[in-house]
mmCIF file of C-alpha atoms and ligand atoms in Angstrom:
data_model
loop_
_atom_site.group_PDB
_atom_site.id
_atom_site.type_symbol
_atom_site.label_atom_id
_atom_site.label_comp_id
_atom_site.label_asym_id
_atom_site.label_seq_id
_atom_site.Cartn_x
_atom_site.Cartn_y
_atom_site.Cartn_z
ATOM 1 C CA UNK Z 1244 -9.826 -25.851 13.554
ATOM 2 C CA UNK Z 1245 -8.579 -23.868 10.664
ATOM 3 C CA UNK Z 1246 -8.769 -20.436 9.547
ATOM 4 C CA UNK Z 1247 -10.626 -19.882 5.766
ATOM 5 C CA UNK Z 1248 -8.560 -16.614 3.792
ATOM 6 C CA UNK Z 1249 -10.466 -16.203 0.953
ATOM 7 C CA UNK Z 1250 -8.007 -14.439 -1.752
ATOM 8 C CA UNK Z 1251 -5.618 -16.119 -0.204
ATOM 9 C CA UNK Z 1252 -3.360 -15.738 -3.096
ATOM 10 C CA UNK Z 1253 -3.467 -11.959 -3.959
ATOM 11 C CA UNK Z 1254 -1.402 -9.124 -2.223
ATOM 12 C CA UNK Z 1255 -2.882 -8.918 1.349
ATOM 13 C CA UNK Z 1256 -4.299 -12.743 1.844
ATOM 14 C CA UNK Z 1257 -0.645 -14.235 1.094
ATOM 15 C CA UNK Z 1258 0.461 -12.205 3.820
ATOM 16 C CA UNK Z 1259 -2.426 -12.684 6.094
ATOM 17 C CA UNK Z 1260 -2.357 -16.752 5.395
ATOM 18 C CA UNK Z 1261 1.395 -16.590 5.640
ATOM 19 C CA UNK Z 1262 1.164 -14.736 9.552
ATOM 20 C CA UNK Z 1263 -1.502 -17.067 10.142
ATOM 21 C CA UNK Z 1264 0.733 -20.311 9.217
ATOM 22 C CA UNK Z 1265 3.356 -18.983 11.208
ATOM 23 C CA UNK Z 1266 1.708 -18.466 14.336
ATOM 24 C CA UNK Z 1267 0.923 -22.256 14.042
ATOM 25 C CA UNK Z 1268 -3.040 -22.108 12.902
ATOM 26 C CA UNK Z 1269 -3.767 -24.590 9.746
ATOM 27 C CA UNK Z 1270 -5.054 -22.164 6.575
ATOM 28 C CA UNK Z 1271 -7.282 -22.948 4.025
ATOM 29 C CA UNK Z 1272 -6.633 -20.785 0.934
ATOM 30 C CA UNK Z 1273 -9.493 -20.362 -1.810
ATOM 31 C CA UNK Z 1274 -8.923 -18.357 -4.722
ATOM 32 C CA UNK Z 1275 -9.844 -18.564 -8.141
ATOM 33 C CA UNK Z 1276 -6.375 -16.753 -9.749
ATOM 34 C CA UNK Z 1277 -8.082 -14.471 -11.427
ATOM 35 C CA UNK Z 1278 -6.814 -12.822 -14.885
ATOM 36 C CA UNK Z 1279 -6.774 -8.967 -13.034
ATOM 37 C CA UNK Z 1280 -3.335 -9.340 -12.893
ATOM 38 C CA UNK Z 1281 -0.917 -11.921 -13.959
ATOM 39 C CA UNK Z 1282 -1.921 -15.159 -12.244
ATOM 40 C CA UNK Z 1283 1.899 -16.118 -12.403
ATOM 41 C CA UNK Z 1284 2.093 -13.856 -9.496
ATOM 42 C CA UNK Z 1285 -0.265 -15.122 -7.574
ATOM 43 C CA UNK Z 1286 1.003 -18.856 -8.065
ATOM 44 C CA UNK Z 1287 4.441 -16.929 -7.089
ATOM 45 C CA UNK Z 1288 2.575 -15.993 -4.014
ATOM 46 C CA UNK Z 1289 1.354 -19.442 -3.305
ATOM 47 C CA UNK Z 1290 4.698 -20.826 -4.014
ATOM 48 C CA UNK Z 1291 5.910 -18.240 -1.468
ATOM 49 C CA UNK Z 1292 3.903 -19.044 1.374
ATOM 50 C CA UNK Z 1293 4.598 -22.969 0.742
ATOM 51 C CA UNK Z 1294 3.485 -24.884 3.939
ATOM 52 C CA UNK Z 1295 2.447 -28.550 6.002
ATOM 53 C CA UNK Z 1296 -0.581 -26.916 7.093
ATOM 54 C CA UNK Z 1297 -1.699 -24.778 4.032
ATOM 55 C CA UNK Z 1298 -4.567 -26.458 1.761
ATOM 56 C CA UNK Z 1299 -5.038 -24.320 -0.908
ATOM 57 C CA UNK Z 1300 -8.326 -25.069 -3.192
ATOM 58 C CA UNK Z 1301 -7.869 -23.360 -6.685
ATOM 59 C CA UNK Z 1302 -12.000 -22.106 -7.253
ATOM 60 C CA UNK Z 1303 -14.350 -19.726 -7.483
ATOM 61 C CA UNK Z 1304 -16.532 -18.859 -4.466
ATOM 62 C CA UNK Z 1305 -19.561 -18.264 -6.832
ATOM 63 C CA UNK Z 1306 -19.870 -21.714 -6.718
ATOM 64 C CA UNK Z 1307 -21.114 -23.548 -3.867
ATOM 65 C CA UNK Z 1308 -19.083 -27.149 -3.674
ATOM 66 C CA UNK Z 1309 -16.007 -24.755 -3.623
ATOM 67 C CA UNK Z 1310 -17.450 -22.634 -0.454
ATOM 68 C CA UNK Z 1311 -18.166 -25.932 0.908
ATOM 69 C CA UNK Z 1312 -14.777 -27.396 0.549
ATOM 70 C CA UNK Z 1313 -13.441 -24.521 1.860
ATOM 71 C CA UNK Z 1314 -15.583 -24.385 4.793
ATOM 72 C CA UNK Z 1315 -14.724 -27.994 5.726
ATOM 73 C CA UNK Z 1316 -13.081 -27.683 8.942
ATOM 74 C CA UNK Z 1317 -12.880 -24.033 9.671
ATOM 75 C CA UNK Z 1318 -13.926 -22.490 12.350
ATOM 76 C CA UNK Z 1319 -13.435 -18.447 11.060
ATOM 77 C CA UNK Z 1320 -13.064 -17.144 8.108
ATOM 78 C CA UNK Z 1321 -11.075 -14.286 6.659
ATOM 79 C CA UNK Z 1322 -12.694 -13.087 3.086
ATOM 80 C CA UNK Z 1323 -10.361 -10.622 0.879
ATOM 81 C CA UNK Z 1324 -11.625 -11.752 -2.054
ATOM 82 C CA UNK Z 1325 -12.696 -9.231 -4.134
ATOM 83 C CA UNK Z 1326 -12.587 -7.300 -7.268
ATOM 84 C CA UNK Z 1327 -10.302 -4.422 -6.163
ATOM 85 C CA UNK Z 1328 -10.021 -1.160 -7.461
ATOM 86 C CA UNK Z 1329 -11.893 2.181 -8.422
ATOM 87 C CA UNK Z 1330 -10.964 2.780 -12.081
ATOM 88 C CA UNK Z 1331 -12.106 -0.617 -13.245
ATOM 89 C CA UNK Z 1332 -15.422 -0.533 -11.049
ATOM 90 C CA UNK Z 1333 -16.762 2.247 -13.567
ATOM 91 C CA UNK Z 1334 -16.271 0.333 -16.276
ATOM 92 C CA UNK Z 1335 -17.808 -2.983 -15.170
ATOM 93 C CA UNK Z 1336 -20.044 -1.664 -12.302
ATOM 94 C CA UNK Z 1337 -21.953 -5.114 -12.518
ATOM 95 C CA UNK Z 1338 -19.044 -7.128 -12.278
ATOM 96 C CA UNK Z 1339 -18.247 -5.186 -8.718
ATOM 97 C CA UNK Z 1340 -21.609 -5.821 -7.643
ATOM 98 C CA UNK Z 1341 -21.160 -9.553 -8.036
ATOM 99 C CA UNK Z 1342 -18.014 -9.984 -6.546
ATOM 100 C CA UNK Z 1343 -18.321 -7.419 -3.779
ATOM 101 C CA UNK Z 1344 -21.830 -7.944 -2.758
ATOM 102 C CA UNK Z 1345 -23.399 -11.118 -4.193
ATOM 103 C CA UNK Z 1346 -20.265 -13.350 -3.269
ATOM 104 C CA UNK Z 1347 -20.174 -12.338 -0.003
ATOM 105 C CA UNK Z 1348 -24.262 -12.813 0.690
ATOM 106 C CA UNK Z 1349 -23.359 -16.558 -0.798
ATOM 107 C CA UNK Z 1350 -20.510 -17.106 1.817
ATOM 108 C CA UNK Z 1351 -22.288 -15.581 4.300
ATOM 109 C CA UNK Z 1352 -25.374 -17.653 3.667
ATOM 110 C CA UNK Z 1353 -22.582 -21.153 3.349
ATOM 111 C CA UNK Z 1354 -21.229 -20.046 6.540
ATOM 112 C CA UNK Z 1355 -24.327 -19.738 8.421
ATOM 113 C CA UNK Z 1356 -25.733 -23.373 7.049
ATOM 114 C CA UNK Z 1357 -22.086 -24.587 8.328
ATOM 115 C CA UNK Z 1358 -21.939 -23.499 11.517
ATOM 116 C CA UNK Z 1359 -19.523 -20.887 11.213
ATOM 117 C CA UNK Z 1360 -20.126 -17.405 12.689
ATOM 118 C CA UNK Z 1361 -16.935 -15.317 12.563
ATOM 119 C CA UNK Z 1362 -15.724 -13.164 9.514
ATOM 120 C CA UNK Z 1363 -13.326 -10.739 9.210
ATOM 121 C CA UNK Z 1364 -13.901 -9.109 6.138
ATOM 122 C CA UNK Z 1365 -12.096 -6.329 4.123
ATOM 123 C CA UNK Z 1366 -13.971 -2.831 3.895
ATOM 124 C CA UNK Z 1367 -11.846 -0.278 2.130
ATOM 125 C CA UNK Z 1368 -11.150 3.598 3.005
ATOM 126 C CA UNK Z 1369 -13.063 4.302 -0.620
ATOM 127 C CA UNK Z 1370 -16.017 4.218 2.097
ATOM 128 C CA UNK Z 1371 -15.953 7.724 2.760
ATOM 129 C CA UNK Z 1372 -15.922 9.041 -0.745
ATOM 130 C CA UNK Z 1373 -14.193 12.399 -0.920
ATOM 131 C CA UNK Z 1374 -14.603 13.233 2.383
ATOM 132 C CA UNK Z 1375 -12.985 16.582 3.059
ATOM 133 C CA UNK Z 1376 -12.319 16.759 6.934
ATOM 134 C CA UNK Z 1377 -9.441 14.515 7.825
ATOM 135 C CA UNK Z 1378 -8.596 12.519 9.501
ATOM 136 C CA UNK Z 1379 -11.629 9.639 8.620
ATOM 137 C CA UNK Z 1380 -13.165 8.624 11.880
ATOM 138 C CA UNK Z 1381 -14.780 5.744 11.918
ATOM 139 C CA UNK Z 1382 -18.287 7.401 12.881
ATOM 140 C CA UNK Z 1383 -18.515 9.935 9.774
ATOM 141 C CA UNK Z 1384 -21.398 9.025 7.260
ATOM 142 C CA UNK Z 1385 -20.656 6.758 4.441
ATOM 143 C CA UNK Z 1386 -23.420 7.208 2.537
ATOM 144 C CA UNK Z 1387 -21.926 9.269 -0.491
ATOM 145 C CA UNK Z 1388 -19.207 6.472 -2.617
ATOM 146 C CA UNK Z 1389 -18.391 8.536 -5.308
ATOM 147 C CA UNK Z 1390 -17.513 4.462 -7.577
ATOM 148 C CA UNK Z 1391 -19.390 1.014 -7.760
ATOM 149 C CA UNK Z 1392 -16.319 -0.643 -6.066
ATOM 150 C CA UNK Z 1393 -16.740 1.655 -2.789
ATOM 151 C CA UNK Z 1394 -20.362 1.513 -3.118
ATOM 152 C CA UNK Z 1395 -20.247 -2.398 -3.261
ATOM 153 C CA UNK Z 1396 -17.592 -2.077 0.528
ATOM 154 C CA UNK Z 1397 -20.392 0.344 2.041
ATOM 155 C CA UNK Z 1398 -22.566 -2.540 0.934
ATOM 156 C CA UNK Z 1399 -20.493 -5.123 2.197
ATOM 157 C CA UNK Z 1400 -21.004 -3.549 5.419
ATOM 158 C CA UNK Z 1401 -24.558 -2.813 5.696
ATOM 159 C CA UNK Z 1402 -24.497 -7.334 5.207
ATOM 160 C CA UNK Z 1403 -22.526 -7.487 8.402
ATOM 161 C CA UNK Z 1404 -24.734 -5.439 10.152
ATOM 162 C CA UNK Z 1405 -27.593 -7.540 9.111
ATOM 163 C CA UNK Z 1406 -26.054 -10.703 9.394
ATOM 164 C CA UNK Z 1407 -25.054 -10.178 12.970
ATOM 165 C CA UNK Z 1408 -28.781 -8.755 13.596
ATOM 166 C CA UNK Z 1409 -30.453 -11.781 12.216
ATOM 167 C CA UNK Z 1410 -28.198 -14.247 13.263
ATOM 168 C CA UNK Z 1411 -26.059 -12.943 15.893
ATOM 169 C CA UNK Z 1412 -22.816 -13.661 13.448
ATOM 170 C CA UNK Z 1413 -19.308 -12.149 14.805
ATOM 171 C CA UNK Z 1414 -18.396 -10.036 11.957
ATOM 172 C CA UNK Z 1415 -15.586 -7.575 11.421
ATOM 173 C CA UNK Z 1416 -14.919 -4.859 8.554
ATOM 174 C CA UNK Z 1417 -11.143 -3.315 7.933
ATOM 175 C CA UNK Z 1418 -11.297 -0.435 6.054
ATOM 176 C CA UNK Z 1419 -8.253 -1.012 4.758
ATOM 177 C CA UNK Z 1420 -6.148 2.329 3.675
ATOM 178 C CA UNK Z 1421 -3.968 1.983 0.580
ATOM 179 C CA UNK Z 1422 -2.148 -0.940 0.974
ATOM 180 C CA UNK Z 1423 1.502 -1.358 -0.468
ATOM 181 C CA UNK Z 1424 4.861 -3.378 0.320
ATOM 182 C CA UNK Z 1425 6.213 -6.344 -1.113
ATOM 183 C CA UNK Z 1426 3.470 -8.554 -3.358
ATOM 184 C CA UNK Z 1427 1.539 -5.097 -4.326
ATOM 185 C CA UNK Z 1428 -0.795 -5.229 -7.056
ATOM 186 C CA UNK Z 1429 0.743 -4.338 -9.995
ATOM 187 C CA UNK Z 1430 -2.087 -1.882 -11.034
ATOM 188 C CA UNK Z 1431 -1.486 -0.057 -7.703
ATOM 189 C CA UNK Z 1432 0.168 2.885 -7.770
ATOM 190 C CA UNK Z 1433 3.205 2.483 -6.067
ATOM 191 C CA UNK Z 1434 4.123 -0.500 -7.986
ATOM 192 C CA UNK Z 1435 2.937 0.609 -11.294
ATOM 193 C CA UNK Z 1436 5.384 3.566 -10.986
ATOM 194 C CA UNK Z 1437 8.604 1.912 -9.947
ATOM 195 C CA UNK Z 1438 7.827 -0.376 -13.244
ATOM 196 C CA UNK Z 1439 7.586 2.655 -15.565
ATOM 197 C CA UNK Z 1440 10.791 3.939 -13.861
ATOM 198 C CA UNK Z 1441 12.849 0.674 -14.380
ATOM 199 C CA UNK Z 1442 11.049 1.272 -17.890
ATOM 200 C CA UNK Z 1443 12.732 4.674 -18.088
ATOM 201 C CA UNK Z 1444 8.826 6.202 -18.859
ATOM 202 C CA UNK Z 1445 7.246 8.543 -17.760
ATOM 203 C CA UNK Z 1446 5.084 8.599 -14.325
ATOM 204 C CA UNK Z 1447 1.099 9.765 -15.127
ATOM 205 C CA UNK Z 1448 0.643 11.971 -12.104
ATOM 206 C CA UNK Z 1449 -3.083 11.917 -11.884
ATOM 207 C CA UNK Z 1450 -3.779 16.129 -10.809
ATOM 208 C CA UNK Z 1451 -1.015 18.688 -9.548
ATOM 209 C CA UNK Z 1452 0.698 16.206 -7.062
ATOM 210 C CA UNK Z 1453 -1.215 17.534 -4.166
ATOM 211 C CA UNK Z 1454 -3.640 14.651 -4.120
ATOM 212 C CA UNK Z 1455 -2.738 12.679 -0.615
ATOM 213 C CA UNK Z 1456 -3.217 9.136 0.948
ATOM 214 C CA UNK Z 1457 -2.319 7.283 3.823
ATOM 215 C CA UNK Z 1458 -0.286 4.624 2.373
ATOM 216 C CA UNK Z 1459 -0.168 1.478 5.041
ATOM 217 C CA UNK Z 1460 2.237 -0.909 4.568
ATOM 218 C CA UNK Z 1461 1.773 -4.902 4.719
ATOM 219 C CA UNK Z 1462 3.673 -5.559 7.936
ATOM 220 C CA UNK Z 1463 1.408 -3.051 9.960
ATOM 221 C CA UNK Z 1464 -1.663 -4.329 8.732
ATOM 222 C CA UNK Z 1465 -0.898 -7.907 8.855
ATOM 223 C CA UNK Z 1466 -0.985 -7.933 12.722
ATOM 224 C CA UNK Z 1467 -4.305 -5.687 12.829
ATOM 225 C CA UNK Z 1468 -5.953 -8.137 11.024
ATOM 226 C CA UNK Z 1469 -4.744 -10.842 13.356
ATOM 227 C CA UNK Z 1470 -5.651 -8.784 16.005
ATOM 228 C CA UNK Z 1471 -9.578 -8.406 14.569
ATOM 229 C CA UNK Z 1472 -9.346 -12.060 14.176
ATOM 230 C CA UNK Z 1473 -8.431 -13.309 17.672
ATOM 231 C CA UNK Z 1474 -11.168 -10.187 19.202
ATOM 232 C CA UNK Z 1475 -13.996 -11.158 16.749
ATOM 233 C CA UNK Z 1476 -17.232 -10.690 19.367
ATOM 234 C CA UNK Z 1477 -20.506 -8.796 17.535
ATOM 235 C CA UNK Z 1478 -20.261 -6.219 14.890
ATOM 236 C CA UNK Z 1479 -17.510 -3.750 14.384
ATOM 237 C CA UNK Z 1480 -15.652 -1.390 11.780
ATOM 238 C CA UNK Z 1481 -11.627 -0.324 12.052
ATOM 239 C CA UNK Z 1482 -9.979 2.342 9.529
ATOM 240 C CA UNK Z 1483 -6.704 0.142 9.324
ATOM 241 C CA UNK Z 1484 -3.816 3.051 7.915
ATOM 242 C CA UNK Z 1485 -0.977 3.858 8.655
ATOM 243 C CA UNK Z 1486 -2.249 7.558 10.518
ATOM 244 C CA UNK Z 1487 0.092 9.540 8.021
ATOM 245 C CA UNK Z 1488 -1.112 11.629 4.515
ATOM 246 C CA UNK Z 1489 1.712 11.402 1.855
ATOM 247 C CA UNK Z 1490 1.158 13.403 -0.923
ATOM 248 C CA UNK Z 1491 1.331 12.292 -4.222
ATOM 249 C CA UNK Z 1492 4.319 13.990 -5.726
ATOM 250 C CA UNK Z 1493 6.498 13.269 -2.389
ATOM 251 C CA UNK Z 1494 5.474 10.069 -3.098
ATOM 252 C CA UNK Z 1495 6.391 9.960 -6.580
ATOM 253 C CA UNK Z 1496 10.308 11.021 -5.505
ATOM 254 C CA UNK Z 1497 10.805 8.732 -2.451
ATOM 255 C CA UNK Z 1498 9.719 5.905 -5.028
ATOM 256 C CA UNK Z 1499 12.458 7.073 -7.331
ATOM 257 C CA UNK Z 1500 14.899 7.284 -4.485
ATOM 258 C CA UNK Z 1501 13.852 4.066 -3.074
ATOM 259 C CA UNK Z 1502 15.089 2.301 -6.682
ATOM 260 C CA UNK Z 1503 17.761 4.326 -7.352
ATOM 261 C CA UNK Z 1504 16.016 6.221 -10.559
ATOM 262 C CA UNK Z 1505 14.823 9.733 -11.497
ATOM 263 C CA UNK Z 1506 10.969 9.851 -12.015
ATOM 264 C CA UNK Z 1507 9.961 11.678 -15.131
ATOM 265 C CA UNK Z 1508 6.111 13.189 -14.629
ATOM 266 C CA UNK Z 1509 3.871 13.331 -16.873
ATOM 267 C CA UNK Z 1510 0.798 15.856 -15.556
ATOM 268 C CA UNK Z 1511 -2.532 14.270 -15.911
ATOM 269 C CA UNK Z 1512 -6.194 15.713 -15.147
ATOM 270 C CA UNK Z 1513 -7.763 13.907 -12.122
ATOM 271 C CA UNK Z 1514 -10.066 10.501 -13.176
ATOM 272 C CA UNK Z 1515 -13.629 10.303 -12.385
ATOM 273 C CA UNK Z 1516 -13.649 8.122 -8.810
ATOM 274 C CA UNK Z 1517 -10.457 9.301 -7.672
ATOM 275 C CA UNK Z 1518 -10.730 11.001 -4.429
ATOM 276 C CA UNK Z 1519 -8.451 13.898 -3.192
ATOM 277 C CA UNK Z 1520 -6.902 12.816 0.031
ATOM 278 C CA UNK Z 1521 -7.352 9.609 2.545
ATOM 279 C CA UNK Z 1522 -6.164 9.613 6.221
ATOM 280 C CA UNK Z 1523 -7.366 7.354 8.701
ATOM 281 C CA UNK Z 1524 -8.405 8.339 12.375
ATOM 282 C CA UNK Z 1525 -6.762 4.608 14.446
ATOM 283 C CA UNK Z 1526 -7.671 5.657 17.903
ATOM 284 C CA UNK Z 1527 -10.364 3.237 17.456
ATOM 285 C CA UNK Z 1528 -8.178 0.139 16.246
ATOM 286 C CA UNK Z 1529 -5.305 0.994 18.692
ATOM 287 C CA UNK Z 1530 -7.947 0.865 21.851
ATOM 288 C CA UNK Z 1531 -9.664 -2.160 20.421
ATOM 289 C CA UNK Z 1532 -7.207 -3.936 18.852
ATOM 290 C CA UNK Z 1533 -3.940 -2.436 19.852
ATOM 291 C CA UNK Z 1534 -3.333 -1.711 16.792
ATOM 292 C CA UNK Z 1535 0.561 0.096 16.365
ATOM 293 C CA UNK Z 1536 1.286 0.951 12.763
ATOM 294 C CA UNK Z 1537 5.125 1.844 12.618
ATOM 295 C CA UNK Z 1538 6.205 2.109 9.447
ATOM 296 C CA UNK Z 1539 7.292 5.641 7.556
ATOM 297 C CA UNK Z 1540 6.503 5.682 3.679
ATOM 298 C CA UNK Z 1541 10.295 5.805 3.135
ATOM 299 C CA UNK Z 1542 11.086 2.635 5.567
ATOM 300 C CA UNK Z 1543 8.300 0.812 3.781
ATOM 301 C CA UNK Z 1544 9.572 2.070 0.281
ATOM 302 C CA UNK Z 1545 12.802 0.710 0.681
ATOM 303 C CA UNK Z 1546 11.067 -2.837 1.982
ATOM 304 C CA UNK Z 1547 9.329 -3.075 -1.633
ATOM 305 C CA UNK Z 1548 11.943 -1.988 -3.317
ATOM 306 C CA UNK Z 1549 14.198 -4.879 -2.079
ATOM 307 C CA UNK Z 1550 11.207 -7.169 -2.729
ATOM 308 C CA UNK Z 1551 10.921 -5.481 -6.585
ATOM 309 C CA UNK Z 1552 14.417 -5.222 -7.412
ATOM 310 C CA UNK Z 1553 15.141 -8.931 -7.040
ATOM 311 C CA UNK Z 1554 12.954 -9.867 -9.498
ATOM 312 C CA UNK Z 1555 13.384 -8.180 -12.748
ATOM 313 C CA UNK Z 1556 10.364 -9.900 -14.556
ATOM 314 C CA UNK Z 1557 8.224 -7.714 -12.623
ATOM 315 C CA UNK Z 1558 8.936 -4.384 -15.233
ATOM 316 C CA UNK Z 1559 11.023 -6.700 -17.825
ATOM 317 C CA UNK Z 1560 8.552 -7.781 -20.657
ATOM 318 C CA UNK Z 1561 5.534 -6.072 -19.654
HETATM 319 N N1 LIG P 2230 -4.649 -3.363 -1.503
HETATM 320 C C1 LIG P 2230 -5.244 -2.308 -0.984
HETATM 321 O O1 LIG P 2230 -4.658 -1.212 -0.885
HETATM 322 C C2 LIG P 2230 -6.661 -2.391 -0.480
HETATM 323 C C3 LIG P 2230 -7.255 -1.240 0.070
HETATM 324 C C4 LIG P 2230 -8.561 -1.327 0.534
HETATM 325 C C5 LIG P 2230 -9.240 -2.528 0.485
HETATM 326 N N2 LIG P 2230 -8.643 -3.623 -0.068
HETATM 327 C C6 LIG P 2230 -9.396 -4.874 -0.119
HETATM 328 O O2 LIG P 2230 -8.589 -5.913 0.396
HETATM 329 C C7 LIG P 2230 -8.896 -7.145 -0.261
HETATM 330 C C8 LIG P 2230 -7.619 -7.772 -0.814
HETATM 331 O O3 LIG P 2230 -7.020 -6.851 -1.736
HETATM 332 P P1 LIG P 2230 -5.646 -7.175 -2.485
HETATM 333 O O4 LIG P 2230 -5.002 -5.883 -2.773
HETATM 334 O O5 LIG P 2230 -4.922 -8.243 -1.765
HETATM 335 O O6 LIG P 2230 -6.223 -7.738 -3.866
HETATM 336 P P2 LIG P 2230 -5.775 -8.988 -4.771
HETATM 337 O O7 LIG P 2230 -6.497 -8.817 -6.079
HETATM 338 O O8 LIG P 2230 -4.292 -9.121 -4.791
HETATM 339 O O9 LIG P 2230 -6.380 -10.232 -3.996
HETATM 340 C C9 LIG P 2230 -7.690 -10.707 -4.157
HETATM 341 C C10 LIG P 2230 -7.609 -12.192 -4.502
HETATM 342 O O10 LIG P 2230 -8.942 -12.690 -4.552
HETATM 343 C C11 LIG P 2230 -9.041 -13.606 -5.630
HETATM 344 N N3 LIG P 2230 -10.462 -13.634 -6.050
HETATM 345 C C12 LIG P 2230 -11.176 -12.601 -6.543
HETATM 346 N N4 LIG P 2230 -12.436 -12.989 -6.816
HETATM 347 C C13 LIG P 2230 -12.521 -14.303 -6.439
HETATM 348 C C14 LIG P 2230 -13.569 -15.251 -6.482
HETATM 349 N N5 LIG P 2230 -14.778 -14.941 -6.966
HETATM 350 N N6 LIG P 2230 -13.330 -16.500 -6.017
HETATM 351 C C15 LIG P 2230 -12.085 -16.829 -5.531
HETATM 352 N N7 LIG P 2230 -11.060 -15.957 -5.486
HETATM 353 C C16 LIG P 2230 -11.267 -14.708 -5.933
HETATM 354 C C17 LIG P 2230 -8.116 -13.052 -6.700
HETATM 355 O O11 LIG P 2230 -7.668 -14.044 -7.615
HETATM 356 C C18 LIG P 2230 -6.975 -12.476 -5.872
HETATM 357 O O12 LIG P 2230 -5.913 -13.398 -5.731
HETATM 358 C C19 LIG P 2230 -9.955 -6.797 -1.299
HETATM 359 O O13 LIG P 2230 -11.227 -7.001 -0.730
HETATM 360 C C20 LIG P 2230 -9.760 -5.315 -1.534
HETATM 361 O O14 LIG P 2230 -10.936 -4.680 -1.992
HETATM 362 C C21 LIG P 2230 -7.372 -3.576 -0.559
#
């Protein structure tokens, strides 16, 4: 039986179909290419991850023949599609709401009629809003999102918890902590800057540079993911980060150092949604799911940097 990865052609679901594929499991990739970012990138993706036992079905999960085709044969399903992102959730609240929280009560309702009861789903750290006292243990309230987009993920998981109530369905939510490495977003931060440096422009730091996160990259959360896969068994919610807080203007300099280019900053006031820091508590994910993240920010830095630096048409033309 196969594994469904829903998004499979964005940032994290190449990667996750791409560990699947090599582990020998057959993938079935839906994703509708969406016009967030470039959909060249995510056909590079595709192209990328190139395999005998990938099917990839180019649709929308809205609609229903596409959840069905991509249910045919699958036995669990991974679902990272989404409409990521805090800044663009104010603007098109209703938008989030659709994609975050009505497409996943459609595939959880396609699922169901199929005959398919695991999901691993991802949650996001936005979940705990600006929670002061760090690190973010899995237990702390989450009832305060300060945006639509982590208001739709705190959703997102109040569906699991019903869906395994009503009908006993094995589901498990990632609260995935800023994700970066090669394949990023290129809204994300990390990427966006090292494009305005190859640019020669100037950086918006967003605040005074004291703003943190726990920046996670790809190849720790690949196998976490994996791991929440193979252990699926009733209802459960990981922080997935990488356990460290990087502020934002040491951030800003070991991106410059990682491609070989001095960042000009450009101060900024903080943006509505933003919150001030992110760090994730992983005792929970290492006991459950042995879950080892490894990876320092500058380690992982220089990873995407080889990945951006060999392809200039990622900051030429743009
Ligand atoms: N990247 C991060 O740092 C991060 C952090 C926390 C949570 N997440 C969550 O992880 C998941 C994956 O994020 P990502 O960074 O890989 O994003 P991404 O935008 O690269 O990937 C999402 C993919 O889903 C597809 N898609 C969106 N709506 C669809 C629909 N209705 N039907 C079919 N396909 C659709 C898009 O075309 C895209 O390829 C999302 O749920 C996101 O909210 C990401």
């Amino acid at each position: 039986m196969a594994v469904l990865v829903t998004g499979g052609a964005g940032f994290i679901g190449s990667h996750v179909a791409e560990a699947l594929l090599a582990r020998g499991e057959s993938v079935v990739v839906v994703d509708n290419l969406n016009s967030f970012y470039d959909p060249q990138l995510k056909r590079q993706n595709l192209e990328a991850i190139d395999h005998p036992q990938l099917k990839v079905i180019i649709g929308d999960l809205a609609d229903g023949d596409i959840r069905a085709q991509g249910l045919e044969g699958v036995d669990r399903v991974i679902h990272l599609a989404a409409s990521a992102g805090v800044r663009p959730s104010i603007e098109d609240p209703a938008k989030y709401v659709h994609q975050n929280l009505m497409i996943p009560t459609l595939l959880l309702e396609s699922m169901r009629t199929a005959g398919i009861s695991k999901l691993v789903w991802a949650s996001s750290s936005s979940v705990y809003g600006d929670h002061l006292e760090t690190p973010f243990a899995e237990s702390a309230s989450v009832m305060k999102p300060v945006s639509p987009y982590a208001a739709t993920k705190v959703g997102g998981e109040a569906l699991a918890a019903c869906y395994n109530h009503l009908y006993g369905m094995d589901i498990t939510s990632l609260r995935f902590f800023t994700v970066y490495g090669e394949r990023q977003r290129p809204e994300m931060a990390i990427h966006k800057f090292a494009r305005l440096m190859m640019q020669d422009r100037p950086i918006p730091q967003f605040g005074d540079g004291s703003t943190a996160r726990d920046y996670t990259y790809i190849g720790d959360i690949v196998p976490g993911v994996l791991a929440a896969l193979d252990r699926l068994g009733g209802c459960h919610v990981y922080n997935l980060g990488e356990a460290e807080m990087v502020r934002l203007d040491r951030l800003i300099a070991a991106i410059g150092q990682a491609i070989g280019k001095t960042p000009v900053v450009e101060v900024m006031p903080l943006q509505p949604g933003d919150v001030t820091r992110t760090n994730a508590a992983i005792q929970r994910a290492q006991t459950d799911l042995d879950y080892q993240p490894t990876t320092s920010i500058e380690g992982g830095l220089a990873r995407f940097a080889d990945w951006f630096l060999a392809r200039p048409w990622l900051w030429q033309d743009t």
